Coordinates of C-alpha atoms in Angstrom, one line a residue:
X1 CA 0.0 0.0 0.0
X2 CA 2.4 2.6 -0.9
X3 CA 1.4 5.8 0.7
X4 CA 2.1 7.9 -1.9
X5 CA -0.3 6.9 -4.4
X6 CA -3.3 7.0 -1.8
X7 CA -5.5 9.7 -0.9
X8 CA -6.1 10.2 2.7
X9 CA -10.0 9.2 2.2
X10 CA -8.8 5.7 0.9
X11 CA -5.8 5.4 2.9
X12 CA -8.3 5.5 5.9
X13 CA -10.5 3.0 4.4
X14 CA -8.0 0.7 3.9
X15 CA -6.6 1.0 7.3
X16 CA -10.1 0.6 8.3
X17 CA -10.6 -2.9 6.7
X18 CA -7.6 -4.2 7.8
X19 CA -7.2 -6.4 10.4
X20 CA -5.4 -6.2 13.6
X21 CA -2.7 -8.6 12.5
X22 CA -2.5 -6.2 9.0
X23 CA -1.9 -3.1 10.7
X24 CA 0.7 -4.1 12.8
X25 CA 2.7 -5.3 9.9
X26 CA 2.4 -2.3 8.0
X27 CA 3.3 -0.7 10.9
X28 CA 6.5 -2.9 11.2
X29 CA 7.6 -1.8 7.6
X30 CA 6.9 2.1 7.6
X31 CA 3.8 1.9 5.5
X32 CA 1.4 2.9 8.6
X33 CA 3.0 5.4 10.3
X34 CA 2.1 8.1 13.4
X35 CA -0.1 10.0 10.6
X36 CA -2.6 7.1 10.4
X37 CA -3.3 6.6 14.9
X38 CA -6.7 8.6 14.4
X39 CA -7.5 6.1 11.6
X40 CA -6.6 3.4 14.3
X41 CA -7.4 4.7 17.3
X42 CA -11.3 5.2 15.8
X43 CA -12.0 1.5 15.1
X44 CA -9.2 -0.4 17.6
X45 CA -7.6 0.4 20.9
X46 CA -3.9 0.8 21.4
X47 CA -2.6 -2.9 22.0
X48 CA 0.7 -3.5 22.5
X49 CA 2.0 -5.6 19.4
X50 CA 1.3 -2.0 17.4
X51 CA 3.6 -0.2 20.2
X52 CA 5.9 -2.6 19.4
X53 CA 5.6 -2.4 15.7
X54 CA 6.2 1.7 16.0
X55 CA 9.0 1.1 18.0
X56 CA 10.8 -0.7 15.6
X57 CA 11.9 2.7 13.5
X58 CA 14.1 4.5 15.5
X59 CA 12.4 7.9 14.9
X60 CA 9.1 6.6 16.1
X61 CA 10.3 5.3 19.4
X62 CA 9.2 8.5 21.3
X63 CA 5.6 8.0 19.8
X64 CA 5.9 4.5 21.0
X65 CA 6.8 5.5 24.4
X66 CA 4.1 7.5 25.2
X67 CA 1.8 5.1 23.6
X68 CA 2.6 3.3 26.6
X69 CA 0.1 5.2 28.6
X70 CA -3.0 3.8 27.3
X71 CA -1.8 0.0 28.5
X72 CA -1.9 -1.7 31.6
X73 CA 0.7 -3.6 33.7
X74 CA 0.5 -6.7 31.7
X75 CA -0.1 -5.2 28.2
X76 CA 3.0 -3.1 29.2
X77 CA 5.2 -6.8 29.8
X78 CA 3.7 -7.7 26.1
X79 CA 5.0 -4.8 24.6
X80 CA 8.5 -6.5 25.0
X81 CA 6.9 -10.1 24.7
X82 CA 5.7 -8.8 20.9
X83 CA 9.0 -7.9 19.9
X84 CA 10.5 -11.2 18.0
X85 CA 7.3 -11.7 16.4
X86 CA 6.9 -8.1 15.0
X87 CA 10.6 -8.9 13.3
X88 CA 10.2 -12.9 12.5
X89 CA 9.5 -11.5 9.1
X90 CA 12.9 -9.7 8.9
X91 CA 16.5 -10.9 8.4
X92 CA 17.7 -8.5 11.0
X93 CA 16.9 -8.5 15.0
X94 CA 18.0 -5.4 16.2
X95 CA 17.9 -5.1 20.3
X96 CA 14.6 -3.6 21.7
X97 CA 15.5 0.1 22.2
X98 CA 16.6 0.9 25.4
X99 CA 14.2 3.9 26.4
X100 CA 11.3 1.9 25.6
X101 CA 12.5 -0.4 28.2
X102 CA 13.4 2.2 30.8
X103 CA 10.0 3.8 29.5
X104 CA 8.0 0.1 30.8
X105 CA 9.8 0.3 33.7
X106 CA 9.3 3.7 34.6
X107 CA 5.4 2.9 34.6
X108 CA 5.6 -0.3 36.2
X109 CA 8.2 1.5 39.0
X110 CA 5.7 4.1 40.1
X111 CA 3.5 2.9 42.4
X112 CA 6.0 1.4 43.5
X113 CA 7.9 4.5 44.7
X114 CA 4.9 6.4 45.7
X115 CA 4.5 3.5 48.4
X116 CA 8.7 3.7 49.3
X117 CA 8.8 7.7 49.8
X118 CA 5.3 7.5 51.7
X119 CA 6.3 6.5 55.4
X120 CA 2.5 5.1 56.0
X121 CA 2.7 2.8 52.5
X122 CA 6.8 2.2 53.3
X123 CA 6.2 -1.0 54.8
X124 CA 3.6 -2.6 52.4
X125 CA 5.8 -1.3 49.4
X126 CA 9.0 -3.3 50.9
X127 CA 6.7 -6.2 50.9
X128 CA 5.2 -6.0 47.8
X129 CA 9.1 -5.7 46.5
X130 CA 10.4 -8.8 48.6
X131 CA 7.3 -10.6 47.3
X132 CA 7.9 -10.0 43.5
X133 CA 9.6 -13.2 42.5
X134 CA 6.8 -13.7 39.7
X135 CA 4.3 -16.0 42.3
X136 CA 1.5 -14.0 41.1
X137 CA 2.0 -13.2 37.5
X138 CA -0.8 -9.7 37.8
X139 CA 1.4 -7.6 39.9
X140 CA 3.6 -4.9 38.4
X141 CA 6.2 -5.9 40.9
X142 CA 5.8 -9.3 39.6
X143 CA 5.6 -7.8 36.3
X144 CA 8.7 -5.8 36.5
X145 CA 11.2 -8.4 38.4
X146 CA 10.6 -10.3 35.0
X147 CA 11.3 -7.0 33.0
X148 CA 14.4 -6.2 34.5
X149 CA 15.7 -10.2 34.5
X150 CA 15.6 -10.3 31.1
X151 CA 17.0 -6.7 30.3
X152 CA 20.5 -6.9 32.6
X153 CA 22.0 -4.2 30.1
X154 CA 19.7 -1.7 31.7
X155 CA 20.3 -2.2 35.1
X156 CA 22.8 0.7 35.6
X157 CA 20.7 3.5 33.6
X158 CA 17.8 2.3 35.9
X159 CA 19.5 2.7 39.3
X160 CA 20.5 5.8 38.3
X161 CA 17.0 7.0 37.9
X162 CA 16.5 9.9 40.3
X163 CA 12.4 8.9 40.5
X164 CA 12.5 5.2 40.2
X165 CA 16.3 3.8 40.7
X166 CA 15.3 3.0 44.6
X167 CA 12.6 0.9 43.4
X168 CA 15.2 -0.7 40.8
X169 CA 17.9 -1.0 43.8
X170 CA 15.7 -3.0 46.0
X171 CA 14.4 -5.4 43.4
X172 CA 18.0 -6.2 42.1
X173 CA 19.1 -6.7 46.2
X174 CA 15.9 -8.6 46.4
X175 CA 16.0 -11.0 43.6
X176 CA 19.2 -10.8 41.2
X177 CA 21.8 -13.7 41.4
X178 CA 24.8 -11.9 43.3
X179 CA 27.2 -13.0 40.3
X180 CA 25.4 -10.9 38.0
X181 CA 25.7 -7.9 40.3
X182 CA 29.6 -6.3 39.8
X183 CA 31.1 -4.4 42.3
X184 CA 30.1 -1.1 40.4
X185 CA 26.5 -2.4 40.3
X186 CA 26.5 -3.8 43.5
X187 CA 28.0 -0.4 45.1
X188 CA 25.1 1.8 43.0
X189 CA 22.5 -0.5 44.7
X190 CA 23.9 0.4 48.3
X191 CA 20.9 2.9 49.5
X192 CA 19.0 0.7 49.4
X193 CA 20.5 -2.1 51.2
X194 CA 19.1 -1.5 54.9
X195 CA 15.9 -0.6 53.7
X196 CA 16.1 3.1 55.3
X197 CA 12.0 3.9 54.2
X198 CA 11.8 1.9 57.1
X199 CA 13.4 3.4 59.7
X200 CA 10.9 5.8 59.8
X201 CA 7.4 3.9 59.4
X202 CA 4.4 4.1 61.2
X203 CA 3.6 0.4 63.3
X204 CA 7.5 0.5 63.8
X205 CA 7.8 -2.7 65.5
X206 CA 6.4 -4.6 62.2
X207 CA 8.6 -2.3 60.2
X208 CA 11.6 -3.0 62.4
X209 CA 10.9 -6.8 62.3
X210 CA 10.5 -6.9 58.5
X211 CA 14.0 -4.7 58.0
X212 CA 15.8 -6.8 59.9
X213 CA 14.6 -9.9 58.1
X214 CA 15.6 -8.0 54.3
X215 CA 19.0 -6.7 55.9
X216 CA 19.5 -10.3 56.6
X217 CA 18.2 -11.7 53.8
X218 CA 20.4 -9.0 51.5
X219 CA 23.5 -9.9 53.5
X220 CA 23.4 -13.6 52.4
X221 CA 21.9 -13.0 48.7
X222 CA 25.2 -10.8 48.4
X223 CA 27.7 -11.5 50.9
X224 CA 30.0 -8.8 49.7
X225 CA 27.6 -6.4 51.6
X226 CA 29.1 -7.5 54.3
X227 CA 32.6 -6.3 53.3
X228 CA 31.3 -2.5 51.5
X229 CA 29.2 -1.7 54.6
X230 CA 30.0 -3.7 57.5
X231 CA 29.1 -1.1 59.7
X232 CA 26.4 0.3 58.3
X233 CA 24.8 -2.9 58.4
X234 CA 25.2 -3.7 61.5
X235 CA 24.1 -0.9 62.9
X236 CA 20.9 -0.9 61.2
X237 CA 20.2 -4.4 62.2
X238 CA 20.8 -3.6 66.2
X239 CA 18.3 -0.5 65.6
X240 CA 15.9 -3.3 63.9
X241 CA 16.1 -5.4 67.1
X242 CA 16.1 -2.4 69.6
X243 CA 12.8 -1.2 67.6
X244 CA 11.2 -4.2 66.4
X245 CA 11.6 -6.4 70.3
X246 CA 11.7 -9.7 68.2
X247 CA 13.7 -11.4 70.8
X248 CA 10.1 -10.9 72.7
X249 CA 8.3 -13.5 70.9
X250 CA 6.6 -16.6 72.3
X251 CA 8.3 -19.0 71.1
X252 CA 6.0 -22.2 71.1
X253 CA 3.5 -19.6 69.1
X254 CA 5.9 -18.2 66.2
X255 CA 8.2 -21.5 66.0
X256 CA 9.2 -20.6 62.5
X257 CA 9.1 -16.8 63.0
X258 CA 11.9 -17.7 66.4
X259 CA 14.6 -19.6 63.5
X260 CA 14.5 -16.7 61.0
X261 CA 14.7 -14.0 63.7
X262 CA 17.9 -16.6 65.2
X263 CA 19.2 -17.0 61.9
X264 CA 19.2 -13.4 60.8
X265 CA 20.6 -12.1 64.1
X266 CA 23.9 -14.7 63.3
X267 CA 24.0 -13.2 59.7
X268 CA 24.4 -9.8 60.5
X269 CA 24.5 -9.5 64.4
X270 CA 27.4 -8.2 66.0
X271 CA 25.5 -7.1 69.4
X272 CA 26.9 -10.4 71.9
X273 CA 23.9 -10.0 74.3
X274 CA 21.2 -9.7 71.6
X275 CA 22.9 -13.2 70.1
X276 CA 23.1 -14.5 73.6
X277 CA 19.1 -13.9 73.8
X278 CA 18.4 -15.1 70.0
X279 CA 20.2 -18.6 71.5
X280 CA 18.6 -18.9 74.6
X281 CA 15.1 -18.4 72.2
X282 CA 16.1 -21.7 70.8
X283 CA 16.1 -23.2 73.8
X284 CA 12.4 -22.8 74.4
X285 CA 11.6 -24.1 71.1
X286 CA 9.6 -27.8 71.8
X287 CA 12.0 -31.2 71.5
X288 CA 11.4 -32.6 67.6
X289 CA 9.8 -35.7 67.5
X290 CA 11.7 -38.7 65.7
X291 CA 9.3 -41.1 64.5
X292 CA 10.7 -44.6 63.6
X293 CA 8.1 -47.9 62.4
X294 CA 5.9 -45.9 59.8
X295 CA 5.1 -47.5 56.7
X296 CA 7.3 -45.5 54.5
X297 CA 10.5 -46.0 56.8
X298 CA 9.9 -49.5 56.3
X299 CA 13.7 -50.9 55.4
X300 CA 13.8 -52.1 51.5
X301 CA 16.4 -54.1 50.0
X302 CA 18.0 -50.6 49.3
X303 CA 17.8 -49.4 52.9
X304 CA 20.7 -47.9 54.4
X305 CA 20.7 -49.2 58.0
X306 CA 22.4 -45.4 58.8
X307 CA 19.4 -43.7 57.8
X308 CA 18.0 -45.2 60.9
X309 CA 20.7 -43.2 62.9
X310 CA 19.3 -40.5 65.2
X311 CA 20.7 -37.9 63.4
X312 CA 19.8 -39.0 60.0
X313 CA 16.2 -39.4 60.7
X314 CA 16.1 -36.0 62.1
X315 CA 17.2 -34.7 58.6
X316 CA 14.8 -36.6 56.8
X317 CA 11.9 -35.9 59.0
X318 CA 13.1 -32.3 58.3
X319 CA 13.0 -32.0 61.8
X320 CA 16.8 -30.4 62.6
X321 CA 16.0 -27.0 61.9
X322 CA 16.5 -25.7 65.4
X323 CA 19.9 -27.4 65.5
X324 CA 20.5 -26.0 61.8
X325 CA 20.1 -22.3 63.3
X326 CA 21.6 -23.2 66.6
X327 CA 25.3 -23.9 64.3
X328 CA 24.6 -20.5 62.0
X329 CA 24.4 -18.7 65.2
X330 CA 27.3 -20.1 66.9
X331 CA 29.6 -19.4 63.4
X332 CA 29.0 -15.9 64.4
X333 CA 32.5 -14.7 66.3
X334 CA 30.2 -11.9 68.5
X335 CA 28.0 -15.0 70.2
X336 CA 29.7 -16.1 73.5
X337 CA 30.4 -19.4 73.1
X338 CA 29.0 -19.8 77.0
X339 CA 25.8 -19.0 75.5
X340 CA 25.9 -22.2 72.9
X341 CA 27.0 -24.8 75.4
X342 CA 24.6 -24.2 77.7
X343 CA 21.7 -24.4 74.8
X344 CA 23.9 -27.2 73.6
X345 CA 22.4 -29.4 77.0
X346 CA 18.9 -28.6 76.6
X347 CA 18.7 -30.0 73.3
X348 CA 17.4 -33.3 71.6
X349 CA 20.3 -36.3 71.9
X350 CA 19.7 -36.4 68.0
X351 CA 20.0 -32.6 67.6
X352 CA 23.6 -32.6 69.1
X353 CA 24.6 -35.8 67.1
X354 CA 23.8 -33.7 63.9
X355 CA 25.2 -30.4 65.4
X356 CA 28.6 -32.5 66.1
X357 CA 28.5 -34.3 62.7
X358 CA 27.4 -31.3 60.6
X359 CA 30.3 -29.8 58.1
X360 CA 29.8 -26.0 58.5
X361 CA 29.9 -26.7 63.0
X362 CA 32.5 -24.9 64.5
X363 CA 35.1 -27.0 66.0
X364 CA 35.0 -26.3 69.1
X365 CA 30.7 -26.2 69.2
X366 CA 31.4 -29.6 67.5
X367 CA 33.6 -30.6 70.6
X368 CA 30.9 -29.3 73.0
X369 CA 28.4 -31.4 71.6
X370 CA 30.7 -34.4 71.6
X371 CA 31.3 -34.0 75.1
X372 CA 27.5 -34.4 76.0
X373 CA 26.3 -37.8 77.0
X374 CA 24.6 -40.1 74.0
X375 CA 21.3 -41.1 74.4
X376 CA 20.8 -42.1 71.3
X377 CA 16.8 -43.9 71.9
X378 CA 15.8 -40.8 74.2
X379 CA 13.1 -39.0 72.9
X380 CA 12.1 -41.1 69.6
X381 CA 8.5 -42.1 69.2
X382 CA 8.4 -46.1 67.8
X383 CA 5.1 -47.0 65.6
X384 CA 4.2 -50.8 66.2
X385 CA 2.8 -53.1 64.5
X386 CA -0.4 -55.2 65.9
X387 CA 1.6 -58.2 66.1
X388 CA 4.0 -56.3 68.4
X389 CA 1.2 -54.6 69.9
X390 CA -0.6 -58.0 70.6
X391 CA 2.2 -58.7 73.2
X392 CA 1.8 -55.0 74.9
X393 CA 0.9 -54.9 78.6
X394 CA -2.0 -51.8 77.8
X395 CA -1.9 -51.2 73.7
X396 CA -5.0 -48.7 73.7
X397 CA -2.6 -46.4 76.1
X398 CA 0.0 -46.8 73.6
X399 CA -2.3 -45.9 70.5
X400 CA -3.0 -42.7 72.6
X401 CA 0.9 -41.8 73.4
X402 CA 1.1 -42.0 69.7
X403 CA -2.2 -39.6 69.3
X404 CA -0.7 -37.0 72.1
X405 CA 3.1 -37.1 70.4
X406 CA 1.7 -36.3 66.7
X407 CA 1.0 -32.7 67.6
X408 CA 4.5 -32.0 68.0
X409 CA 5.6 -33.8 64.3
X410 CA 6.2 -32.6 60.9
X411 CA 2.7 -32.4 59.0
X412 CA 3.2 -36.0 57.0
X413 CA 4.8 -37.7 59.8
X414 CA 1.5 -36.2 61.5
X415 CA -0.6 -37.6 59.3
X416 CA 1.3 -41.1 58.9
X417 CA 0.7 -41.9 63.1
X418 CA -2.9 -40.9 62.7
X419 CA -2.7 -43.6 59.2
X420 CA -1.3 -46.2 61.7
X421 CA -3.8 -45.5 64.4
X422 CA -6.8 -45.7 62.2
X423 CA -5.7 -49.4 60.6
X424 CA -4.9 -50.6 64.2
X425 CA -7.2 -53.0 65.4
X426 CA -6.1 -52.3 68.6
X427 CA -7.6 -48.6 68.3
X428 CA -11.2 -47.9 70.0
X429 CA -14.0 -45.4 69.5
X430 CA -12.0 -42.7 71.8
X431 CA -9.0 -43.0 69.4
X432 CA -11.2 -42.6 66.5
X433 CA -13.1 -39.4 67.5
X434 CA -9.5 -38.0 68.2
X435 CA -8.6 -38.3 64.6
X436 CA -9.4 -35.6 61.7
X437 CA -12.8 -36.5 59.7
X438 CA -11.1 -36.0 56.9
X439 CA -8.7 -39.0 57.4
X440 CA -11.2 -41.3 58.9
X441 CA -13.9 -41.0 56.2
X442 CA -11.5 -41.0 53.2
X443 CA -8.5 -43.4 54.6
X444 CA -10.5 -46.1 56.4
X445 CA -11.5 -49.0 54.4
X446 CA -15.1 -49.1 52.9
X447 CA -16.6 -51.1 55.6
X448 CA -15.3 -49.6 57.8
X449 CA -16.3 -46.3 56.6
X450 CA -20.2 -47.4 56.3
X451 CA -19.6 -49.0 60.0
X452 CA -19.0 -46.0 60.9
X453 CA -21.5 -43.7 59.3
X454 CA -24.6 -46.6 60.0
X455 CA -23.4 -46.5 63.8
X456 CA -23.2 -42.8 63.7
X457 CA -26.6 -42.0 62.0
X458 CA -28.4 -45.2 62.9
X459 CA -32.3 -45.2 61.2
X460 CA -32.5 -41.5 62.2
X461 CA -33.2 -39.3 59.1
X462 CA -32.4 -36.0 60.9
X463 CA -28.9 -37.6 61.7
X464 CA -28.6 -38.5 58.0
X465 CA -30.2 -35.1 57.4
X466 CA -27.0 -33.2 59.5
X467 CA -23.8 -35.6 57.4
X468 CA -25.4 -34.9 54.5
X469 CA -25.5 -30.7 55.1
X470 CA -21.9 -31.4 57.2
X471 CA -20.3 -33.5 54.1
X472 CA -21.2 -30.2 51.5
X473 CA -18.5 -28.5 52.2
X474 CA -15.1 -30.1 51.5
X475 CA -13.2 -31.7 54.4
X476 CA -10.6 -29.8 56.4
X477 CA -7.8 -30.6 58.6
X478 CA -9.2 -29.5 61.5
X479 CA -12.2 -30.9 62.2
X480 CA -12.5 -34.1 64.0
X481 CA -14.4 -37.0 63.7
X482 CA -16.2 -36.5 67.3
X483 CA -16.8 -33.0 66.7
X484 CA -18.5 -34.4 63.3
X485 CA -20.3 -37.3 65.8
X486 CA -21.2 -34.5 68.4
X487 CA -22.9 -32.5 65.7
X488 CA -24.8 -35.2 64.3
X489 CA -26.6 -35.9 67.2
X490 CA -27.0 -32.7 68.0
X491 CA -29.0 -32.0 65.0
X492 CA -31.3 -35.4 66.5
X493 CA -34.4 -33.9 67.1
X494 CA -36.1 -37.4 66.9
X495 CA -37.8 -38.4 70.8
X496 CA -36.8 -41.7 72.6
X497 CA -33.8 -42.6 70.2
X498 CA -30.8 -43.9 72.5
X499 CA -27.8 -42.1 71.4
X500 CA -25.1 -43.8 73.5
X501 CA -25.8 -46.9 71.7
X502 CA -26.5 -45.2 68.7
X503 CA -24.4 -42.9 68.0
X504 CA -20.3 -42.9 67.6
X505 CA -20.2 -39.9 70.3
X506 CA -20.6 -40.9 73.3
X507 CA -19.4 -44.9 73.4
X508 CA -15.9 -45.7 73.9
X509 CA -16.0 -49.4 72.6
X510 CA -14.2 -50.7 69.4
X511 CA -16.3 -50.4 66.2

């Protein structure tokens, strides 16, 4: 369509009866140009393959740019995505220009920074930074970590941004591999490395909290950090502590929140009584439990009888995180080693065979632990089988030990003791009601199941009635099977029907 020959009122047609598709690759070879976006706009809306296509002429890239304005966050990552396939169709593959790049990011940046230089919106806009790893693929910070991956030639030129390089600093601390950070890059990224928008936010002591945990987190993503501003970052994680009280926490409530505060005080701690509390934290933390006997930990012809050592099955059972945290914090030269040993006693026999056995231990922690007494059998939890169970003085108490002991293990190992509970045929009514609905009306066998359910419900329709509106919603981890019983017969509004014969909630005799 060469424009010369056309007269606008054609040219407008013709534009008009193209498709989509058609414009764009007129677009791509000069023949629609700026001239013809009223012609466009009229019939289509700006999408970002025709963005692209403008781009593609260096004297249109301006126009392209500010194009950009009429696209949203994930229209803005297509403009890029549209690239290769605006040029399949020619022999070159020139690089996407750089200021539409920095123009995409620039857009994607800003709320970003509104949130950062806004003390009330500081603390969310870390977050939402920290968070953007691409988990929700919506999100402009999502959006933009994916951006900036794939464009590592623009990082300098964005840090340098006087609006919107803070955004850029934090997202390449956050989430770029450290190798592809040089010292130059790495240095232009430093103010942003303690996370100073939160120094001053409102609800300081979640601020506090959440800086310390990015300082930390920055520290071992880049350990060089540590060697630019050893200072700086130090102080600005005992200001984080002072502020935030983490050392405060309960620990049998926040178990997981106690190891990341331990382990980020013995990354970038330096203050000796801070780390002396952050060990003595992990001391309160409950004993794992070691579970040996279960189905899956049944020896095979490719068993390795050390894999039934103490401090093995605490590593598979994923259990030896407290120990894990206990060594990171005694690697730290500031923690007084007085503080270690005396945690060191209070532990699990299997936590100090892995602490003494464990590569990365310092030697003399190592030595400490070796110096404890070995009880290696202390304080693991053995499943039985019926057969071994048959020759048990009282196997219903031991059914319940197991029952009591499961609150305090991994969530499958959990769920495997309430498995061998409910295939016992040592277990009773009391045991039953104990267990999660979920596992004993979709793990028991199917006459079991209907044993269950006829005892349960009986001839009563208003019990059948109650499972019926209870079993419409799908089956949680929480609710057990005697809370299911209790509110069966509640809903019994039937006269003269015996429920402790009847009904699974109130006996305690085997079904």
């Amino acid at each position: 369509m060469p424009r010369t020959t056309l007269t606008p009122g054609l040219r407008a047609r013709l534009i008009d009866a193209s498709s989509p598709e058609q414009i764009v690759a007129m677009a791509a070879t000069g023949t629609v140009t700026a001239n013809d976006l009223p012609t466009i706009t009229a019939r289509h809306r700006i999408w970002p393959a025709l963005i692209t296509a403008f781009a593609v002429h260096p004297h249109q890239v301006n126009l392209a740019t500010d194009l950009l304005d009429h696209l949203g966050p994930e229209d803005l990552e297509n403009v890029l995505a549209c690239w290769n396939d605006v040029h399949s169709a020619r022999l070159s593959h020139p690089n996407i220009p750089g200021p539409l790049v920095e123009a995409i990011c620039h857009r994607l940046t800003a709320p970003l920074a509104a949130d950062l230089t806004a003390p009330p919106t500081a603390l969310g806009g870390i977050r939402r930074i920290a968070n953007g790893n691409g988990d929700r693929p919506a999100d402009c910070e999502d959006i933009l970590w994916r951006i900036l991956d794939a464009h590592p030639h623009q990082w300098p030129s964005l840090t340098a941004d006087p609006c919107f390089g803070q955004v850029v600093r934090h997202m390449l601390l956050e989430h770029a591999p450290t190798q592809k950070l040089d010292d130059a890059l790495l240095i232009a990224c430093l103010p942003a490395a303690t996370c100073p928008e939160l120094s001053n936010a409102p609800h300081h002591i979640a601020a506090a909290r959440e800086r310390l945990r990015r300082i930390a987190h920055r520290a071992r993503q880049h350990p060089r950090l540590l060697t630019l501003i050893p200072d700086t970052l130090h102080a600005a994680a005992a200001d984080s502590v002072t502020q935030g009280h983490p050392l405060r926490l309960t620990p049998r409530a926040d178990f997981p929140g106690i190891l990341r505060i331990v382990e980020d005080l013995a990354t970038v701690g330096t203050d000796p009584k801070q780390l002396a509390l952050a060990t003595q934290l992990l001391t309160k933390l409950p004993w794992p439990l070691l579970v040996t006997g279960l189905p899956r930990l049944t020896p095979t012809a490719w068993h390795n009888p050390h894999d039934d050592e103490p401090h093995q099955l605490l590593e598979r059972q994923y259990q030896h995180c407290r120990a894990q945290a206990l060594v990171r914090i005694a690697s730290n030269p500031a923690t007084p080693s007085s503080a270690v040993t005396t945690a060191l006693a209070t532990l699990h026999p299997a936590e100090t065979a892995w602490i003494r056995l464990h590569p990365d231990t310092p030697l003399w922690c190592a030595r400490a632990a070796a110096a404890l007494p070995a009880t290696p059998e202390l304080g693991i939890l053995r499943i039985l089988t019926d057969s071994e169970l048959d020759d048990h003085p009282d196997p219903t108490n031991t059914l319940q030990t197991w029952l009591d002991a499961r609150h305090c293990a991994d969530p499958w190992v959990y769920d495997d003791i309430s498995s061998a509970v409910l295939r016992s045929r040592h277990r009773t009514t009391a045991h039953l009601r104990q267990l999660t609905t979920r596992h004993v009306l979709t793990q028991s066998p199917p006459p079991m199941t209907a044993q269950l359910i006829l005892s349960t419900c009986g001839s009563n329709p208003s019990r059948w009635a109650a499972l019926l509106n209870a079993l419409e919603s799908p089956l949680d981890d929480e609710t057990t099977f005697g809370q299911l019983a209790d509110q069966i017969a509640q809903a019994d509004s039937t006269p003269g029907v015996d429920r402790d014969t009847s009904s699974v909630a109130g006996t305690h005799s085997s079904p």
